[in-house]
């Protein structure tokens, strides 16, 4: 007798079959693309030693850790895939070839306040190239994002690119070297606050009227990629860092063109800074043109040093992350993702009575041998109930085997889209199933 | 400056790239086969509410749970994939079509005493069919095991089959109905204890000399599948349950032949009982013929009721589980698994100097467009160092682009197995790469 209500802790989602099939299809696109670019799969433990995982003060995040004592261990569940990567690379440094290209698709845990679209367990899909200063590495990431989101078919999208050196170089040029981090933080939220709020925040941290005007003039630079680069070169404000940043941004644009990324899909945006201190060069954000409300669906950038807490080896790199669970949730809500298939199988084989069960086994084995994913329906229900099941599951084809068919070595094949049935030889099945 | 030693809690393993690539290849074989048989993917949370997960007293396992309080929640990490399946099916009962066929490949957690080959975080790869009493369902599992282990290429293997009804029916026939559970438990460890230990254990639970002799006579039945079935039918001990069990075992053997599972790969073994009380019909174990020391690599069976703690709906089913992490560890130790590839990419593209970097990007994009997984090597090292990297990573081909090649629209293609190089047009690359 049932005594316990089956339920989950809040913030811990799971999918129904048709959703899971679609979610896995998206994961497969990501994985396939990451591998095509030569990224190696990596899978680190979900639990880490707290002292190791939390070596670096994680700010807001540190309040959201699932942390507990077990025996003599102080353990924490990973909250992202970057810190475990840093730990991994430092731990196995001598056994890895650099530049080290890895991808990781896995669950991470944050004890956030539960609300719609915020999960406490969710998937991230990351790639990083570790141990290279080559600017050419930076160009591969937008090419990969382009390929993945093209395959996703969620409509047009824009990869916003920028370079922290351009921002910091400009701030340095107007005498804000010391406070450039604070200015960055404010610029980063420009799209979410009004201009007067922006001005007062900038003044609050000590900018002069002239400096505020400079910042506004700078972030107002728009146009095509070439136009923005041209305006940057024409600025009266100059610094070595700025020039270097502009050259890198220009090289990135050139490389993306060489790789065939459509010009409409990548766009220099000087307001992109990315929250984290962590980034030091190129930064990326990706928005769905028709669903800007989803926010950035894939972000990342270049950093100077991945694992300074764990190793003295300098490990510069570039990385991006797709927040797949959130993306899936938002696009399902917006009606962009509407999965229908309830089974990975295309065909269901249905023996009509007990006497045709062995024939059913045989036909199912035959279909699978031909590489066709097949369900053998084993219940001896009435035909109408059988067909309702087939319909509900969304199979493309139903193979019915009655006494007559079994006798003649044939089957009755029903195409569920057209509704048409025909009787064919078992051996001809493959040629009828598209 | 590095201040923290990068390390993991003991019992939490992770792989180096070449191992991970091989591990994923095995997971893909499992997943592909499960899907070919029409099993739906399912992914449940790693954390469950303790009150729900531990509704059923889990015996030994309950001491091994990672359990902790977080906020107002009492949480536990899943220790298998079966209890979460039971919770899932009960929770979403109304939205699922039965028989429900699902697969799950995921990590589970047990705080076991750490020792070689025992992990605290490890993968299980399960399939279950829920909501069917059809004996035909039982036949699909050995067919699936056969297909997976054939693809694994770990040498020959034997799927041992039995039926609890045969065991219980026989025990009932010799007047041991009440104690059949205890007899089962002792028979199950027959292969690990001596005959005299066995005899004294059976006597300890109250069996008469005659009953002990009957049990020994029964478990000594061997021969081909047909010979065993014949001997079972000729037994002077009889009960309805025994007859039913024999008929089911015979039907299973017939179905496996129909599905084309080689006779050498499945074998009735009356000593197989499987530890858990849970099973009520067919049971399976799989051993690698050349590596019996690994133990069973895939086990399972039929059960009467999956989720009685969560729902009053009767949910009979059949399931098997592959303990992939342990299998991988053992076969790696035995030298059966010796992975070499360090990258999913087949080709590495290497521009010789900075001037050929754009050409490199272009050629890499070309190769990927043709579906060839490719790494672009971005470091401007000497050629010898570049080739050392290519060799270490195990790429099949190296594409070198120098000034001459860039000028002529050609590349130098080196086949790393033969060591031979040739200069070819960029557009001919695909036809040279096997």
PDB file of C-alpha atoms in Angstrom, chain A residues 166-319:
ATOM      1  CA  UNK A 166      39.428  47.962 -25.683  1.00  0.00           C
ATOM      2  CA  UNK A 167      37.303  48.922 -22.674  1.00  0.00           C
ATOM      3  CA  UNK A 168      40.167  49.043 -20.185  1.00  0.00           C
ATOM      4  CA  UNK A 169      42.420  50.738 -22.740  1.00  0.00           C
ATOM      5  CA  UNK A 170      39.866  53.465 -23.303  1.00  0.00           C
ATOM      6  CA  UNK A 171      39.258  53.976 -19.577  1.00  0.00           C
ATOM      7  CA  UNK A 172      43.021  54.166 -19.093  1.00  0.00           C
ATOM      8  CA  UNK A 173      43.168  56.747 -21.893  1.00  0.00           C
ATOM      9  CA  UNK A 174      40.716  59.010 -20.057  1.00  0.00           C
ATOM     10  CA  UNK A 175      42.570  58.659 -16.782  1.00  0.00           C
ATOM     11  CA  UNK A 176      40.495  55.919 -15.176  1.00  0.00           C
ATOM     12  CA  UNK A 177      43.092  53.171 -14.946  1.00  0.00           C
ATOM     13  CA  UNK A 178      42.636  52.690 -11.195  1.00  0.00           C
ATOM     14  CA  UNK A 179      38.871  52.532 -11.239  1.00  0.00           C
ATOM     15  CA  UNK A 180      38.464  50.724 -14.564  1.00  0.00           C
ATOM     16  CA  UNK A 181      37.060  47.644 -12.836  1.00  0.00           C
ATOM     17  CA  UNK A 182      34.244  49.666 -11.271  1.00  0.00           C
ATOM     18  CA  UNK A 183      33.516  51.482 -14.507  1.00  0.00           C
ATOM     19  CA  UNK A 184      33.340  48.121 -16.291  1.00  0.00           C
ATOM     20  CA  UNK A 185      30.849  46.819 -13.784  1.00  0.00           C
ATOM     21  CA  UNK A 186      28.599  49.810 -14.374  1.00  0.00           C
ATOM     22  CA  UNK A 187      28.926  49.715 -18.166  1.00  0.00           C
ATOM     23  CA  UNK A 188      28.046  46.021 -18.074  1.00  0.00           C
ATOM     24  CA  UNK A 189      24.546  46.806 -16.803  1.00  0.00           C
ATOM     25  CA  UNK A 190      23.945  49.732 -19.183  1.00  0.00           C
ATOM     26  CA  UNK A 191      21.156  47.917 -20.980  1.00  0.00           C
ATOM     27  CA  UNK A 192      19.253  47.395 -17.757  1.00  0.00           C
ATOM     28  CA  UNK A 193      19.351  50.929 -16.303  1.00  0.00           C
ATOM     29  CA  UNK A 194      18.368  54.400 -17.540  1.00  0.00           C
ATOM     30  CA  UNK A 195      20.944  56.888 -18.782  1.00  0.00           C
ATOM     31  CA  UNK A 196      20.441  59.121 -15.751  1.00  0.00           C
ATOM     32  CA  UNK A 197      20.984  56.200 -13.392  1.00  0.00           C
ATOM     33  CA  UNK A 198      24.117  55.371 -15.356  1.00  0.00           C
ATOM     34  CA  UNK A 199      25.425  58.924 -15.110  1.00  0.00           C
ATOM     35  CA  UNK A 200      24.801  59.113 -11.389  1.00  0.00           C
ATOM     36  CA  UNK A 201      26.458  55.737 -10.779  1.00  0.00           C
ATOM     37  CA  UNK A 202      29.524  56.842 -12.745  1.00  0.00           C
ATOM     38  CA  UNK A 203      29.668  60.109 -10.835  1.00  0.00           C
ATOM     39  CA  UNK A 204      29.275  58.218  -7.570  1.00  0.00           C
ATOM     40  CA  UNK A 205      32.526  56.393  -8.154  1.00  0.00           C
ATOM     41  CA  UNK A 206      34.272  59.681  -8.827  1.00  0.00           C
ATOM     42  CA  UNK A 207      34.156  60.325 -12.582  1.00  0.00           C
ATOM     43  CA  UNK A 208      34.274  63.948 -13.724  1.00  0.00           C
ATOM     44  CA  UNK A 209      31.605  65.340 -16.046  1.00  0.00           C
ATOM     45  CA  UNK A 210      34.086  65.137 -18.871  1.00  0.00           C
ATOM     46  CA  UNK A 211      34.935  61.494 -18.113  1.00  0.00           C
ATOM     47  CA  UNK A 212      31.249  60.590 -17.945  1.00  0.00           C
ATOM     48  CA  UNK A 213      30.734  62.243 -21.328  1.00  0.00           C
ATOM     49  CA  UNK A 214      33.709  60.298 -22.705  1.00  0.00           C
ATOM     50  CA  UNK A 215      32.292  57.003 -21.456  1.00  0.00           C
ATOM     51  CA  UNK A 216      28.883  57.781 -22.973  1.00  0.00           C
ATOM     52  CA  UNK A 217      30.440  58.803 -26.265  1.00  0.00           C
ATOM     53  CA  UNK A 218      32.451  55.582 -26.306  1.00  0.00           C
ATOM     54  CA  UNK A 219      29.613  53.202 -25.511  1.00  0.00           C
ATOM     55  CA  UNK A 220      27.387  54.978 -28.033  1.00  0.00           C
ATOM     56  CA  UNK A 221      29.635  53.908 -30.896  1.00  0.00           C
ATOM     57  CA  UNK A 222      27.542  51.757 -33.223  1.00  0.00           C
ATOM     58  CA  UNK A 223      27.374  50.677 -36.828  1.00  0.00           C
ATOM     59  CA  UNK A 224      28.628  47.720 -38.844  1.00  0.00           C
ATOM     60  CA  UNK A 225      31.641  45.831 -37.551  1.00  0.00           C
ATOM     61  CA  UNK A 226      33.903  47.759 -39.924  1.00  0.00           C
ATOM     62  CA  UNK A 227      32.316  51.071 -38.978  1.00  0.00           C
ATOM     63  CA  UNK A 228      32.840  50.424 -35.278  1.00  0.00           C
ATOM     64  CA  UNK A 229      36.467  49.459 -35.831  1.00  0.00           C
ATOM     65  CA  UNK A 230      36.947  52.607 -37.920  1.00  0.00           C
ATOM     66  CA  UNK A 231      35.424  54.825 -35.197  1.00  0.00           C
ATOM     67  CA  UNK A 232      37.609  53.165 -32.563  1.00  0.00           C
ATOM     68  CA  UNK A 233      40.704  53.940 -34.603  1.00  0.00           C
ATOM     69  CA  UNK A 234      39.633  57.565 -34.996  1.00  0.00           C
ATOM     70  CA  UNK A 235      39.113  58.186 -31.270  1.00  0.00           C
ATOM     71  CA  UNK A 236      41.122  61.097 -29.904  1.00  0.00           C
ATOM     72  CA  UNK A 237      41.620  59.089 -26.709  1.00  0.00           C
ATOM     73  CA  UNK A 238      44.581  56.713 -27.072  1.00  0.00           C
ATOM     74  CA  UNK A 239      46.533  54.142 -25.042  1.00  0.00           C
ATOM     75  CA  UNK A 240      48.730  51.192 -25.923  1.00  0.00           C
ATOM     76  CA  UNK A 241      46.175  48.803 -24.413  1.00  0.00           C
ATOM     77  CA  UNK A 242      43.405  50.332 -26.492  1.00  0.00           C
ATOM     78  CA  UNK A 243      45.404  49.981 -29.708  1.00  0.00           C
ATOM     79  CA  UNK A 244      46.254  46.399 -28.895  1.00  0.00           C
ATOM     80  CA  UNK A 245      42.595  45.636 -28.126  1.00  0.00           C
ATOM     81  CA  UNK A 246      41.410  47.215 -31.367  1.00  0.00           C
ATOM     82  CA  UNK A 247      43.960  45.177 -33.343  1.00  0.00           C
ATOM     83  CA  UNK A 248      42.732  41.990 -31.646  1.00  0.00           C
ATOM     84  CA  UNK A 249      39.097  42.815 -32.289  1.00  0.00           C
ATOM     85  CA  UNK A 250      39.910  43.542 -35.918  1.00  0.00           C
ATOM     86  CA  UNK A 251      41.805  40.248 -36.258  1.00  0.00           C
ATOM     87  CA  UNK A 252      38.844  38.419 -34.718  1.00  0.00           C
ATOM     88  CA  UNK A 253      36.448  39.933 -37.257  1.00  0.00           C
ATOM     89  CA  UNK A 254      38.796  39.000 -40.103  1.00  0.00           C
ATOM     90  CA  UNK A 255      39.141  35.410 -38.860  1.00  0.00           C
ATOM     91  CA  UNK A 256      35.387  34.971 -38.484  1.00  0.00           C
ATOM     92  CA  UNK A 257      34.973  36.053 -42.097  1.00  0.00           C
ATOM     93  CA  UNK A 258      37.660  33.571 -43.155  1.00  0.00           C
ATOM     94  CA  UNK A 259      35.846  30.780 -41.339  1.00  0.00           C
ATOM     95  CA  UNK A 260      32.626  31.630 -43.120  1.00  0.00           C
ATOM     96  CA  UNK A 261      30.616  32.847 -40.133  1.00  0.00           C
ATOM     97  CA  UNK A 262      27.857  35.035 -41.681  1.00  0.00           C
ATOM     98  CA  UNK A 263      28.450  38.754 -41.038  1.00  0.00           C
ATOM     99  CA  UNK A 264      24.864  39.133 -39.802  1.00  0.00           C
ATOM    100  CA  UNK A 265      25.566  36.736 -36.936  1.00  0.00           C
ATOM    101  CA  UNK A 266      28.449  38.492 -35.177  1.00  0.00           C
ATOM    102  CA  UNK A 267      28.469  42.047 -34.037  1.00  0.00           C
ATOM    103  CA  UNK A 268      30.943  44.146 -32.093  1.00  0.00           C
ATOM    104  CA  UNK A 269      29.152  45.621 -29.088  1.00  0.00           C
ATOM    105  CA  UNK A 270      31.293  47.870 -26.895  1.00  0.00           C
ATOM    106  CA  UNK A 271      28.831  47.606 -24.009  1.00  0.00           C
ATOM    107  CA  UNK A 272      29.529  43.874 -23.500  1.00  0.00           C
ATOM    108  CA  UNK A 273      31.868  43.468 -20.528  1.00  0.00           C
ATOM    109  CA  UNK A 274      30.662  40.212 -18.882  1.00  0.00           C
ATOM    110  CA  UNK A 275      30.249  40.414 -15.126  1.00  0.00           C
ATOM    111  CA  UNK A 276      33.209  38.353 -13.996  1.00  0.00           C
ATOM    112  CA  UNK A 277      36.560  39.930 -13.173  1.00  0.00           C
ATOM    113  CA  UNK A 278      38.044  36.823 -14.595  1.00  0.00           C
ATOM    114  CA  UNK A 279      37.970  37.869 -18.272  1.00  0.00           C
ATOM    115  CA  UNK A 280      40.895  39.788 -19.723  1.00  0.00           C
ATOM    116  CA  UNK A 281      40.461  39.795 -23.501  1.00  0.00           C
ATOM    117  CA  UNK A 282      37.779  38.783 -25.969  1.00  0.00           C
ATOM    118  CA  UNK A 283      34.284  38.387 -24.504  1.00  0.00           C
ATOM    119  CA  UNK A 284      31.183  36.837 -26.072  1.00  0.00           C
ATOM    120  CA  UNK A 285      27.455  36.882 -25.521  1.00  0.00           C
ATOM    121  CA  UNK A 286      24.782  35.318 -27.709  1.00  0.00           C
ATOM    122  CA  UNK A 287      21.190  36.480 -28.025  1.00  0.00           C
ATOM    123  CA  UNK A 288      18.287  35.003 -29.948  1.00  0.00           C
ATOM    124  CA  UNK A 289      17.074  37.808 -32.220  1.00  0.00           C
ATOM    125  CA  UNK A 290      13.411  36.946 -31.775  1.00  0.00           C
ATOM    126  CA  UNK A 291      13.730  36.167 -28.056  1.00  0.00           C
ATOM    127  CA  UNK A 292      15.914  38.810 -26.458  1.00  0.00           C
ATOM    128  CA  UNK A 293      14.019  38.270 -23.182  1.00  0.00           C
ATOM    129  CA  UNK A 294      15.850  34.961 -22.740  1.00  0.00           C
ATOM    130  CA  UNK A 295      19.067  36.906 -22.261  1.00  0.00           C
ATOM    131  CA  UNK A 296      22.450  35.552 -23.258  1.00  0.00           C
ATOM    132  CA  UNK A 297      22.234  31.877 -24.185  1.00  0.00           C
ATOM    133  CA  UNK A 298      25.961  31.339 -24.585  1.00  0.00           C
ATOM    134  CA  UNK A 299      28.680  33.486 -23.042  1.00  0.00           C
ATOM    135  CA  UNK A 300      32.339  33.392 -22.277  1.00  0.00           C
ATOM    136  CA  UNK A 301      35.677  34.934 -23.002  1.00  0.00           C
ATOM    137  CA  UNK A 302      39.428  34.942 -22.681  1.00  0.00           C
ATOM    138  CA  UNK A 303      41.151  34.785 -19.311  1.00  0.00           C
ATOM    139  CA  UNK A 304      44.786  35.167 -18.287  1.00  0.00           C
ATOM    140  CA  UNK A 305      45.016  32.459 -15.729  1.00  0.00           C
ATOM    141  CA  UNK A 306      42.718  29.516 -15.128  1.00  0.00           C
ATOM    142  CA  UNK A 307      44.167  27.825 -12.102  1.00  0.00           C
ATOM    143  CA  UNK A 308      46.377  30.162 -10.120  1.00  0.00           C
ATOM    144  CA  UNK A 309      45.071  28.739  -6.822  1.00  0.00           C
ATOM    145  CA  UNK A 310      46.230  25.234  -7.736  1.00  0.00           C
ATOM    146  CA  UNK A 311      49.383  25.658  -9.810  1.00  0.00           C
ATOM    147  CA  UNK A 312      52.127  28.161 -10.519  1.00  0.00           C
ATOM    148  CA  UNK A 313      51.989  27.313 -14.213  1.00  0.00           C
ATOM    149  CA  UNK A 314      50.394  30.134 -16.130  1.00  0.00           C
ATOM    150  CA  UNK A 315      47.322  28.776 -17.910  1.00  0.00           C
ATOM    151  CA  UNK A 316      45.725  31.375 -20.166  1.00  0.00           C
ATOM    152  CA  UNK A 317      42.666  30.268 -22.060  1.00  0.00           C
ATOM    153  CA  UNK A 318      39.321  30.938 -23.656  1.00  0.00           C
ATOM    154  CA  UNK A 319      35.987  29.352 -22.816  1.00  0.00           C
TER     155      UNK A 319
END
